[in-house]
Short mmCIF file of C-alpha atoms in Angstrom, two decimals:
data_model
loop_
_atom_site.label_atom_id
_atom_site.label_comp_id
_atom_site.label_asym_id
_atom_site.label_seq_id
_atom_site.Cartn_x
_atom_site.Cartn_y
_atom_site.Cartn_z
CA VAL J 1 -4.50 -2.17 -5.37
CA ASN J 2 -7.48 0.16 -5.49
CA LEU J 3 -7.21 3.72 -4.19
CA ASP J 4 -10.01 6.01 -3.09
CA GLN J 5 -9.06 8.70 -5.63
CA SER J 6 -6.75 9.11 -8.62
CA THR J 7 -4.85 12.23 -7.49
CA TYR J 8 -3.91 13.59 -4.08
CA ASN J 9 -2.85 16.93 -2.63
CA LEU J 10 -0.26 17.63 0.02
CA GLY J 11 -1.45 16.46 3.43
CA ASP J 12 -4.22 14.22 1.99
CA ILE J 13 -4.91 10.79 3.41
CA VAL J 14 -4.30 8.02 0.88
CA ARG J 15 -6.78 5.18 1.39
CA GLY J 16 -6.57 1.90 -0.43
CA GLN J 17 -7.62 -1.70 -0.55
CA ALA J 18 -6.01 -4.81 -1.94
CA LEU J 19 -7.01 -8.42 -2.41
CA ALA J 20 -4.40 -11.16 -1.96
CA ASN J 21 -5.17 -14.07 -4.28
CA ASP J 22 -3.39 -17.23 -5.34
CA GLN J 23 -2.76 -18.11 -9.00
CA PHE J 24 -6.36 -19.35 -9.32
CA SER J 25 -7.83 -16.04 -8.00
CA THR J 26 -8.81 -17.67 -4.71
CA PRO J 27 -8.34 -15.23 -1.81
CA PHE J 28 -5.74 -16.21 0.76
CA GLY J 29 -6.88 -16.67 4.34
CA THR J 30 -5.13 -14.60 6.99
CA VAL J 31 -1.72 -13.49 5.77
CA ASP J 32 0.88 -10.88 6.81
CA LEU J 33 1.61 -8.36 4.07
CA TYR J 34 3.84 -5.30 3.78
CA VAL J 35 2.43 -2.03 2.44
CA ARG J 36 5.10 0.34 1.14
CA ALA J 37 4.91 3.73 -0.55
CA LYS J 38 7.84 5.17 -2.47
CA ASN J 39 7.77 8.85 -3.41
CA PRO J 40 8.97 10.26 -6.77
CA SER J 41 12.39 10.97 -5.21
CA GLY J 42 12.82 7.24 -4.52
CA GLN J 43 12.42 7.52 -0.75
CA ILE J 44 10.31 4.93 1.07
CA VAL J 45 7.88 6.98 3.15
CA GLU J 46 5.57 4.20 4.33
CA ASN J 47 6.60 0.65 5.27
CA THR J 48 3.98 -1.08 7.37
CA ARG J 49 3.37 -4.74 8.11
CA MET J 50 -0.35 -5.49 8.15
CA GLN J 51 -2.58 -8.53 8.33
CA ALA J 52 -4.95 -9.33 5.47
CA LEU J 53 -8.05 -11.16 6.67
CA ASN J 54 -9.61 -13.55 4.16
CA GLY J 55 -7.23 -12.05 1.62
CA SER J 56 -8.61 -8.53 2.08
CA LEU J 57 -6.43 -5.61 3.16
CA SER J 58 -7.31 -1.96 3.80
CA PHE J 59 -4.67 0.68 4.46
CA GLU J 60 -4.22 4.41 4.78
CA PHE J 61 -1.44 6.91 5.28
CA ARG J 62 -1.17 10.69 5.19
CA LEU J 63 0.97 12.51 2.65
CA ALA J 64 3.36 14.94 4.25
CA PRO J 65 2.67 18.67 3.77
CA ASN J 66 5.98 18.90 1.88
CA ALA J 67 5.60 15.65 -0.13
CA PRO J 68 7.12 15.85 -3.62
CA ALA J 69 4.76 15.98 -6.59
CA GLY J 70 4.92 13.25 -9.20
CA THR J 71 4.27 9.55 -9.57
CA TRP J 72 4.34 7.46 -6.42
CA VAL J 73 4.64 3.66 -6.18
CA ILE J 74 2.60 1.55 -3.76
CA ASP J 75 3.88 -1.99 -3.29
CA ILE J 76 2.06 -4.71 -1.39
CA SER J 77 3.80 -8.04 -0.93
CA ASP J 78 4.64 -10.78 1.52
CA LYS J 79 8.33 -9.82 1.35
CA SER J 80 9.92 -7.48 3.86
CA THR J 81 12.07 -5.68 1.27
CA PHE J 82 11.00 -3.16 -1.36
CA THR J 83 11.68 -4.09 -4.96
#
């Protein structure tokens, strides 16, 4: 996962890209993936199913004006549950 910046402020838009590859680093074709963001409090604040085309996925979401400060986790997988 690559993000457009390393730190964000309240209300900022988080923009990112990911590349879905197999074990040989070959991009997948079209595949459904789940993009999830978990805030420092452990709450899932983004859980979106998206389609990666040729293994490439772009996503964005806005941080809430009252979002907690700290380390967030962004998870992208083909599973519908957050781990």
